[in-house]
Amino acid sequence: MCGIVAAIAQRDVVPILLEGLRRLEYRGYDSAGLAVQQDGALHLCKAVGKVAALTERTLHEKTAGPIGIAHTRWATHGEVTEANAHPHVSKRVAVVHNGIIENYASIREELKQQGYVFVSDTDTEVIAHLIDAELGRRDSLLAAVQAAVARFRGAYGLAVTDAENPDELIVARMGSPLVLGLGIGENFAASDVAALVSVTQQVVYLQEGDIARLRRDAVSIFDADGQAVQREPH
């Protein structure tokens, strides 16, 4: 099974992301990667194999940043390669994703007609490009993600970061578990609570169709109809 970890904080989140991935290693995977916002741009690190290989690469490249997303992948679309590993990037947007987008092929062809170039064989790259396309038509990252996921058939747990939005992360779930971790001046998300036990003792389980906006000092949750909702912390 694939694994997701995401974090937004005042401190460097790379150690948090890597520790979260290590705590998900029991699921099994073939590659790992992360993307952080670094000096106003996205910095991407990927590695085939163990999280240890990804850790070495982040140290070598001096990867650091206060907002980021990370993923361990078990191949469903495409071979085990760095190109197919998550996160997937479209211009200013990076995405990690669990699940399967059943109608990705038709959306992929539509996006190709709009000039988007695909570098992987995955369904997830469609998510990144579609969110980027929607950003050109919407007034916020939240609205762009809401518009994009409304088009998907299938299952998804996903986390999105946008280089032009350095103060928020967007996460969403449909048919794939996703939990939020609440902190003081920092907030987190993961596909399994095990990934977050080292950084928080308070979590919120997202329900089907929920989309959440994570900022350092607040978490806002919206249901599938776009209405703000409250989910009890545990």
PDB file of C-alpha atoms in Angstrom:
ATOM      1  CA  MET A   1       0.000   0.000   0.000  1.00  0.00           C
ATOM      2  CA  CYS A   2       1.090   3.569  -0.632  1.00  0.00           C
ATOM      3  CA  GLY A   3       1.710   6.057   2.166  1.00  0.00           C
ATOM      4  CA  ILE A   4       1.266   9.824   2.507  1.00  0.00           C
ATOM      5  CA  VAL A   5       2.781  12.308   4.948  1.00  0.00           C
ATOM      6  CA  ALA A   6       2.391  16.100   4.776  1.00  0.00           C
ATOM      7  CA  ALA A   7       3.407  18.926   7.106  1.00  0.00           C
ATOM      8  CA  ILE A   8       3.324  22.700   7.444  1.00  0.00           C
ATOM      9  CA  ALA A   9       5.320  24.320  10.246  1.00  0.00           C
ATOM     10  CA  GLN A  10       7.706  27.096  11.269  1.00  0.00           C
ATOM     11  CA  ARG A  11      10.575  24.577  11.321  1.00  0.00           C
ATOM     12  CA  ASP A  12      12.133  22.347   8.687  1.00  0.00           C
ATOM     13  CA  VAL A  13       9.614  19.559   7.963  1.00  0.00           C
ATOM     14  CA  VAL A  14      11.939  17.200   6.067  1.00  0.00           C
ATOM     15  CA  PRO A  15      12.854  15.179   9.212  1.00  0.00           C
ATOM     16  CA  ILE A  16       9.125  14.933  10.045  1.00  0.00           C
ATOM     17  CA  LEU A  17       8.280  13.701   6.547  1.00  0.00           C
ATOM     18  CA  LEU A  18      11.075  11.132   6.535  1.00  0.00           C
ATOM     19  CA  GLU A  19      10.223   9.828  10.001  1.00  0.00           C
ATOM     20  CA  GLY A  20       6.582   9.528   8.956  1.00  0.00           C
ATOM     21  CA  LEU A  21       7.581   7.529   5.891  1.00  0.00           C
ATOM     22  CA  ARG A  22       9.780   5.249   8.007  1.00  0.00           C
ATOM     23  CA  ARG A  23       6.801   4.554  10.261  1.00  0.00           C
ATOM     24  CA  LEU A  24       4.833   3.475   7.165  1.00  0.00           C
ATOM     25  CA  GLU A  25       7.486   1.074   5.890  1.00  0.00           C
ATOM     26  CA  TYR A  26       5.515  -1.906   7.214  1.00  0.00           C
ATOM     27  CA  ARG A  27       3.034  -1.378   4.366  1.00  0.00           C
ATOM     28  CA  GLY A  28       5.583  -2.327   1.713  1.00  0.00           C
ATOM     29  CA  TYR A  29       6.628  -0.076  -1.168  1.00  0.00           C
ATOM     30  CA  ASP A  30       9.070   0.211  -4.062  1.00  0.00           C
ATOM     31  CA  SER A  31       9.995   3.906  -4.134  1.00  0.00           C
ATOM     32  CA  ALA A  32       9.720   7.077  -2.091  1.00  0.00           C
ATOM     33  CA  GLY A  33       9.813  10.807  -2.625  1.00  0.00           C
ATOM     34  CA  LEU A  34       9.096  14.214  -1.181  1.00  0.00           C
ATOM     35  CA  ALA A  35       8.618  17.808  -2.273  1.00  0.00           C
ATOM     36  CA  VAL A  36       9.194  20.863  -0.090  1.00  0.00           C
ATOM     37  CA  GLN A  37       8.892  24.556  -0.677  1.00  0.00           C
ATOM     38  CA  GLN A  38      12.412  25.942  -0.570  1.00  0.00           C
ATOM     39  CA  ASP A  39      13.303  29.596  -1.281  1.00  0.00           C
ATOM     40  CA  GLY A  40      10.032  30.240  -3.100  1.00  0.00           C
ATOM     41  CA  ALA A  41      10.223  27.160  -5.318  1.00  0.00           C
ATOM     42  CA  LEU A  42       9.465  23.451  -5.166  1.00  0.00           C
ATOM     43  CA  HIS A  43      12.390  21.163  -4.378  1.00  0.00           C
ATOM     44  CA  LEU A  44      11.810  17.540  -5.378  1.00  0.00           C
ATOM     45  CA  CYS A  45      13.630  14.421  -4.138  1.00  0.00           C
ATOM     46  CA  LYS A  46      12.832  10.862  -5.257  1.00  0.00           C
ATOM     47  CA  ALA A  47      14.509   7.480  -4.881  1.00  0.00           C
ATOM     48  CA  VAL A  48      13.771   3.921  -5.917  1.00  0.00           C
ATOM     49  CA  GLY A  49      13.991   1.535  -2.977  1.00  0.00           C
ATOM     50  CA  LYS A  50      14.009   2.189   0.751  1.00  0.00           C
ATOM     51  CA  VAL A  51      13.288   5.411   2.620  1.00  0.00           C
ATOM     52  CA  ALA A  52      16.967   5.283   3.650  1.00  0.00           C
ATOM     53  CA  ALA A  53      17.924   5.979   0.025  1.00  0.00           C
ATOM     54  CA  LEU A  54      15.616   8.993  -0.033  1.00  0.00           C
ATOM     55  CA  THR A  55      17.080  10.198   3.260  1.00  0.00           C
ATOM     56  CA  GLU A  56      20.598  10.043   1.845  1.00  0.00           C
ATOM     57  CA  ARG A  57      19.523  12.046  -1.168  1.00  0.00           C
ATOM     58  CA  THR A  58      17.894  14.772   0.942  1.00  0.00           C
ATOM     59  CA  LEU A  59      21.092  15.076   2.971  1.00  0.00           C
ATOM     60  CA  HIS A  60      23.253  15.240  -0.148  1.00  0.00           C
ATOM     61  CA  GLU A  61      21.007  17.891  -1.734  1.00  0.00           C
ATOM     62  CA  LYS A  62      20.549  19.766   1.575  1.00  0.00           C
ATOM     63  CA  THR A  63      16.779  19.587   1.185  1.00  0.00           C
ATOM     64  CA  ALA A  64      14.891  21.653   3.740  1.00  0.00           C
ATOM     65  CA  GLY A  65      11.720  23.682   3.992  1.00  0.00           C
ATOM     66  CA  PRO A  66       8.772  24.546   6.266  1.00  0.00           C
ATOM     67  CA  ILE A  67       6.057  22.975   4.108  1.00  0.00           C
ATOM     68  CA  GLY A  68       6.120  19.678   2.260  1.00  0.00           C
ATOM     69  CA  ILE A  69       4.542  16.420   1.145  1.00  0.00           C
ATOM     70  CA  ALA A  70       5.995  12.905   0.994  1.00  0.00           C
ATOM     71  CA  HIS A  71       5.007   9.475  -0.310  1.00  0.00           C
ATOM     72  CA  THR A  72       5.926   5.802  -0.474  1.00  0.00           C
ATOM     73  CA  ARG A  73       4.675   4.064  -3.622  1.00  0.00           C
ATOM     74  CA  TRP A  74       3.627   0.553  -4.529  1.00  0.00           C
ATOM     75  CA  ALA A  75       3.466   0.568  -8.332  1.00  0.00           C
ATOM     76  CA  THR A  76      -0.012   0.398  -9.862  1.00  0.00           C
ATOM     77  CA  HIS A  77       0.461   2.452 -13.040  1.00  0.00           C
ATOM     78  CA  GLY A  78       3.880   2.225 -14.680  1.00  0.00           C
ATOM     79  CA  GLU A  79       7.207   0.642 -13.814  1.00  0.00           C
ATOM     80  CA  VAL A  80       9.268   1.176 -10.674  1.00  0.00           C
ATOM     81  CA  THR A  81      11.257   4.256 -11.705  1.00  0.00           C
ATOM     82  CA  GLU A  82      12.046   7.675 -10.280  1.00  0.00           C
ATOM     83  CA  ALA A  83       9.864   9.227 -12.989  1.00  0.00           C
ATOM     84  CA  ASN A  84       6.869   7.239 -11.753  1.00  0.00           C
ATOM     85  CA  ALA A  85       7.574   7.853  -8.062  1.00  0.00           C
ATOM     86  CA  HIS A  86       5.587  10.526  -6.240  1.00  0.00           C
ATOM     87  CA  PRO A  87       5.379  13.489  -5.814  1.00  0.00           C
ATOM     88  CA  HIS A  88       4.302  14.499  -9.317  1.00  0.00           C
ATOM     89  CA  VAL A  89       4.757  18.102 -10.355  1.00  0.00           C
ATOM     90  CA  SER A  90       3.001  20.442 -12.773  1.00  0.00           C
ATOM     91  CA  LYS A  91       4.687  23.846 -12.930  1.00  0.00           C
ATOM     92  CA  ARG A  92       3.994  25.317  -9.452  1.00  0.00           C
ATOM     93  CA  VAL A  93       2.014  22.329  -8.081  1.00  0.00           C
ATOM     94  CA  ALA A  94       3.196  19.084  -6.455  1.00  0.00           C
ATOM     95  CA  VAL A  95       0.883  16.184  -5.553  1.00  0.00           C
ATOM     96  CA  VAL A  96       1.085  12.862  -3.720  1.00  0.00           C
ATOM     97  CA  HIS A  97      -1.750  10.378  -4.116  1.00  0.00           C
ATOM     98  CA  ASN A  98      -3.031   7.053  -2.837  1.00  0.00           C
ATOM     99  CA  GLY A  99      -5.723   5.189  -4.774  1.00  0.00           C
ATOM    100  CA  ILE A 100      -6.655   4.886  -8.442  1.00  0.00           C
ATOM    101  CA  ILE A 101      -8.234   7.498 -10.717  1.00  0.00           C
ATOM    102  CA  GLU A 102     -10.350   5.332 -13.010  1.00  0.00           C
ATOM    103  CA  ASN A 103     -10.990   7.999 -15.655  1.00  0.00           C
ATOM    104  CA  TYR A 104      -7.425   9.319 -15.784  1.00  0.00           C
ATOM    105  CA  ALA A 105      -6.881   8.319 -19.443  1.00  0.00           C
ATOM    106  CA  SER A 106      -9.598  10.608 -20.826  1.00  0.00           C
ATOM    107  CA  ILE A 107      -8.482  13.527 -18.634  1.00  0.00           C
ATOM    108  CA  ARG A 108      -4.875  12.896 -19.679  1.00  0.00           C
ATOM    109  CA  GLU A 109      -5.793  13.229 -23.367  1.00  0.00           C
ATOM    110  CA  GLU A 110      -7.728  16.423 -22.654  1.00  0.00           C
ATOM    111  CA  LEU A 111      -4.748  17.919 -20.809  1.00  0.00           C
ATOM    112  CA  LYS A 112      -2.379  16.935 -23.623  1.00  0.00           C
ATOM    113  CA  GLN A 113      -4.573  18.920 -25.994  1.00  0.00           C
ATOM    114  CA  GLN A 114      -4.076  21.898 -23.674  1.00  0.00           C
ATOM    115  CA  GLY A 115      -0.303  21.553 -23.993  1.00  0.00           C
ATOM    116  CA  TYR A 116       0.559  19.650 -20.832  1.00  0.00           C
ATOM    117  CA  VAL A 117       3.496  17.255 -21.214  1.00  0.00           C
ATOM    118  CA  PHE A 118       3.458  13.990 -19.268  1.00  0.00           C
ATOM    119  CA  VAL A 119       6.728  12.480 -18.040  1.00  0.00           C
ATOM    120  CA  SER A 120       5.348   9.460 -16.146  1.00  0.00           C
ATOM    121  CA  ASP A 121       3.008   6.544 -16.758  1.00  0.00           C
ATOM    122  CA  THR A 122       0.936   7.208 -13.644  1.00  0.00           C
ATOM    123  CA  ASP A 123      -2.637   8.297 -13.075  1.00  0.00           C
ATOM    124  CA  THR A 124      -1.379  10.701 -10.385  1.00  0.00           C
ATOM    125  CA  GLU A 125       0.341  13.035 -12.831  1.00  0.00           C
ATOM    126  CA  VAL A 126      -3.122  13.814 -14.222  1.00  0.00           C
ATOM    127  CA  ILE A 127      -4.077  15.190 -10.788  1.00  0.00           C
ATOM    128  CA  ALA A 128      -1.142  17.603 -10.721  1.00  0.00           C
ATOM    129  CA  HIS A 129      -1.762  18.920 -14.225  1.00  0.00           C
ATOM    130  CA  LEU A 130      -5.507  19.258 -13.721  1.00  0.00           C
ATOM    131  CA  ILE A 131      -5.046  21.234 -10.496  1.00  0.00           C
ATOM    132  CA  ASP A 132      -2.548  23.484 -12.278  1.00  0.00           C
ATOM    133  CA  ALA A 133      -5.057  24.033 -15.085  1.00  0.00           C
ATOM    134  CA  GLU A 134      -7.806  24.836 -12.583  1.00  0.00           C
ATOM    135  CA  LEU A 135      -5.539  27.354 -10.821  1.00  0.00           C
ATOM    136  CA  GLY A 136      -5.757  29.425 -13.988  1.00  0.00           C
ATOM    137  CA  ARG A 137      -9.540  29.563 -13.595  1.00  0.00           C
ATOM    138  CA  ARG A 138      -9.970  29.745  -9.801  1.00  0.00           C
ATOM    139  CA  ASP A 139      -9.153  32.271  -7.120  1.00  0.00           C
ATOM    140  CA  SER A 140      -7.507  29.873  -4.645  1.00  0.00           C
ATOM    141  CA  LEU A 141      -5.679  26.575  -4.337  1.00  0.00           C
ATOM    142  CA  LEU A 142      -8.625  25.209  -2.360  1.00  0.00           C
ATOM    143  CA  ALA A 143     -11.061  26.055  -5.158  1.00  0.00           C
ATOM    144  CA  ALA A 144      -8.734  24.525  -7.761  1.00  0.00           C
ATOM    145  CA  VAL A 145      -8.505  21.246  -5.824  1.00  0.00           C
ATOM    146  CA  GLN A 146     -12.269  21.176  -5.258  1.00  0.00           C
ATOM    147  CA  ALA A 147     -12.877  21.633  -8.989  1.00  0.00           C
ATOM    148  CA  ALA A 148     -10.323  18.979  -9.921  1.00  0.00           C
ATOM    149  CA  VAL A 149     -11.488  16.222  -7.579  1.00  0.00           C
ATOM    150  CA  ALA A 150     -15.094  16.771  -8.680  1.00  0.00           C
ATOM    151  CA  ARG A 151     -14.048  15.302 -12.034  1.00  0.00           C
ATOM    152  CA  PHE A 152     -12.413  12.145 -10.722  1.00  0.00           C
ATOM    153  CA  ARG A 153     -13.950   8.680 -10.661  1.00  0.00           C
ATOM    154  CA  GLY A 154     -12.253   6.229  -8.336  1.00  0.00           C
ATOM    155  CA  ALA A 155     -10.433   6.509  -5.033  1.00  0.00           C
ATOM    156  CA  TYR A 156      -8.000   9.079  -3.766  1.00  0.00           C
ATOM    157  CA  GLY A 157      -6.217  10.324  -0.713  1.00  0.00           C
ATOM    158  CA  LEU A 158      -4.075  13.234  -1.781  1.00  0.00           C
ATOM    159  CA  ALA A 159      -1.968  16.143  -0.560  1.00  0.00           C
ATOM    160  CA  VAL A 160      -1.157  19.210  -2.611  1.00  0.00           C
ATOM    161  CA  THR A 161       1.393  22.004  -2.236  1.00  0.00           C
ATOM    162  CA  ASP A 162       1.647  25.079  -4.453  1.00  0.00           C
ATOM    163  CA  ALA A 163       4.846  27.130  -4.678  1.00  0.00           C
ATOM    164  CA  GLU A 164       2.805  30.315  -4.927  1.00  0.00           C
ATOM    165  CA  ASN A 165       0.897  29.470  -1.730  1.00  0.00           C
ATOM    166  CA  PRO A 166       3.597  29.121   0.945  1.00  0.00           C
ATOM    167  CA  ASP A 167       1.171  29.262   3.860  1.00  0.00           C
ATOM    168  CA  GLU A 168      -1.137  26.318   3.195  1.00  0.00           C
ATOM    169  CA  LEU A 169      -1.486  22.691   2.191  1.00  0.00           C
ATOM    170  CA  ILE A 170      -4.617  21.111   0.732  1.00  0.00           C
ATOM    171  CA  VAL A 171      -5.556  17.472   1.371  1.00  0.00           C
ATOM    172  CA  ALA A 172      -8.563  15.448   0.234  1.00  0.00           C
ATOM    173  CA  ARG A 173      -9.975  11.951   0.589  1.00  0.00           C
ATOM    174  CA  MET A 174     -12.429   9.699  -1.207  1.00  0.00           C
ATOM    175  CA  GLY A 175     -12.202   5.971  -0.670  1.00  0.00           C
ATOM    176  CA  SER A 176      -8.672   6.196   0.768  1.00  0.00           C
ATOM    177  CA  PRO A 177      -7.954   7.001   4.445  1.00  0.00           C
ATOM    178  CA  LEU A 178      -6.510  10.350   5.485  1.00  0.00           C
ATOM    179  CA  VAL A 179      -5.985  11.735   8.978  1.00  0.00           C
ATOM    180  CA  LEU A 180      -4.981  15.210  10.151  1.00  0.00           C
ATOM    181  CA  GLY A 181      -2.552  15.816  13.013  1.00  0.00           C
ATOM    182  CA  LEU A 182      -3.017  18.984  15.057  1.00  0.00           C
ATOM    183  CA  GLY A 183      -0.096  20.866  16.587  1.00  0.00           C
ATOM    184  CA  ILE A 184       0.798  24.283  17.973  1.00  0.00           C
ATOM    185  CA  GLY A 185       1.908  26.497  15.122  1.00  0.00           C
ATOM    186  CA  GLU A 186       2.104  23.450  12.857  1.00  0.00           C
ATOM    187  CA  ASN A 187      -0.257  20.874  11.370  1.00  0.00           C
ATOM    188  CA  PHE A 188       0.108  17.541   9.605  1.00  0.00           C
ATOM    189  CA  ALA A 189      -1.658  14.945   7.481  1.00  0.00           C
ATOM    190  CA  ALA A 190      -1.030  11.278   6.759  1.00  0.00           C
ATOM    191  CA  SER A 191      -2.657   8.176   5.363  1.00  0.00           C
ATOM    192  CA  ASP A 192      -2.107   6.373   8.685  1.00  0.00           C
ATOM    193  CA  VAL A 193      -2.020   7.771  12.220  1.00  0.00           C
ATOM    194  CA  ALA A 194       1.160   5.750  12.822  1.00  0.00           C
ATOM    195  CA  ALA A 195       3.041   8.295  10.706  1.00  0.00           C
ATOM    196  CA  LEU A 196       2.130  11.131  13.069  1.00  0.00           C
ATOM    197  CA  VAL A 197       2.595   9.736  16.577  1.00  0.00           C
ATOM    198  CA  SER A 198       6.020  11.358  16.936  1.00  0.00           C
ATOM    199  CA  VAL A 199       4.660  14.885  16.339  1.00  0.00           C
ATOM    200  CA  THR A 200       1.111  15.001  17.715  1.00  0.00           C
ATOM    201  CA  GLN A 201      -1.323  13.297  20.059  1.00  0.00           C
ATOM    202  CA  GLN A 202      -4.427  14.964  18.603  1.00  0.00           C
ATOM    203  CA  VAL A 203      -5.860  13.805  15.285  1.00  0.00           C
ATOM    204  CA  VAL A 204      -8.921  14.362  13.105  1.00  0.00           C
ATOM    205  CA  TYR A 205     -10.169  11.622  10.791  1.00  0.00           C
ATOM    206  CA  LEU A 206     -11.441  13.006   7.498  1.00  0.00           C
ATOM    207  CA  GLN A 207     -14.696  11.572   6.179  1.00  0.00           C
ATOM    208  CA  GLU A 208     -15.575  10.591   2.624  1.00  0.00           C
ATOM    209  CA  GLY A 209     -15.409  13.564   0.285  1.00  0.00           C
ATOM    210  CA  ASP A 210     -13.729  15.888   2.802  1.00  0.00           C
ATOM    211  CA  ILE A 211     -11.185  18.467   1.668  1.00  0.00           C
ATOM    212  CA  ALA A 212      -9.046  20.231   4.275  1.00  0.00           C
ATOM    213  CA  ARG A 213      -6.904  23.361   4.177  1.00  0.00           C
ATOM    214  CA  LEU A 214      -3.947  23.183   6.561  1.00  0.00           C
ATOM    215  CA  ARG A 215      -2.244  26.354   7.708  1.00  0.00           C
ATOM    216  CA  ARG A 216       0.256  26.674  10.533  1.00  0.00           C
ATOM    217  CA  ASP A 217      -2.294  28.124  12.930  1.00  0.00           C
ATOM    218  CA  ALA A 218      -5.572  26.650  11.668  1.00  0.00           C
ATOM    219  CA  VAL A 219      -7.262  23.746   9.928  1.00  0.00           C
ATOM    220  CA  SER A 220     -10.447  24.191   7.879  1.00  0.00           C
ATOM    221  CA  ILE A 221     -12.487  21.223   6.631  1.00  0.00           C
ATOM    222  CA  PHE A 222     -15.067  21.214   3.843  1.00  0.00           C
ATOM    223  CA  ASP A 223     -17.425  18.429   2.822  1.00  0.00           C
ATOM    224  CA  ALA A 224     -18.055  17.169  -0.719  1.00  0.00           C
ATOM    225  CA  ASP A 225     -20.554  19.991  -1.270  1.00  0.00           C
ATOM    226  CA  GLY A 226     -17.987  22.623  -0.323  1.00  0.00           C
ATOM    227  CA  GLN A 227     -19.629  23.430   3.005  1.00  0.00           C
ATOM    228  CA  ALA A 228     -17.449  24.124   6.044  1.00  0.00           C
ATOM    229  CA  VAL A 229     -17.813  21.321   8.602  1.00  0.00           C
ATOM    230  CA  GLN A 230     -16.471  20.394  12.023  1.00  0.00           C
ATOM    231  CA  ARG A 231     -14.827  17.013  12.646  1.00  0.00           C
ATOM    232  CA  GLU A 232     -14.142  16.056  16.239  1.00  0.00           C
ATOM    233  CA  PRO A 233     -10.494  15.652  17.242  1.00  0.00           C
ATOM    234  CA  HIS A 234      -9.389  12.427  18.949  1.00  0.00           C
TER     235      HIS A 234
END
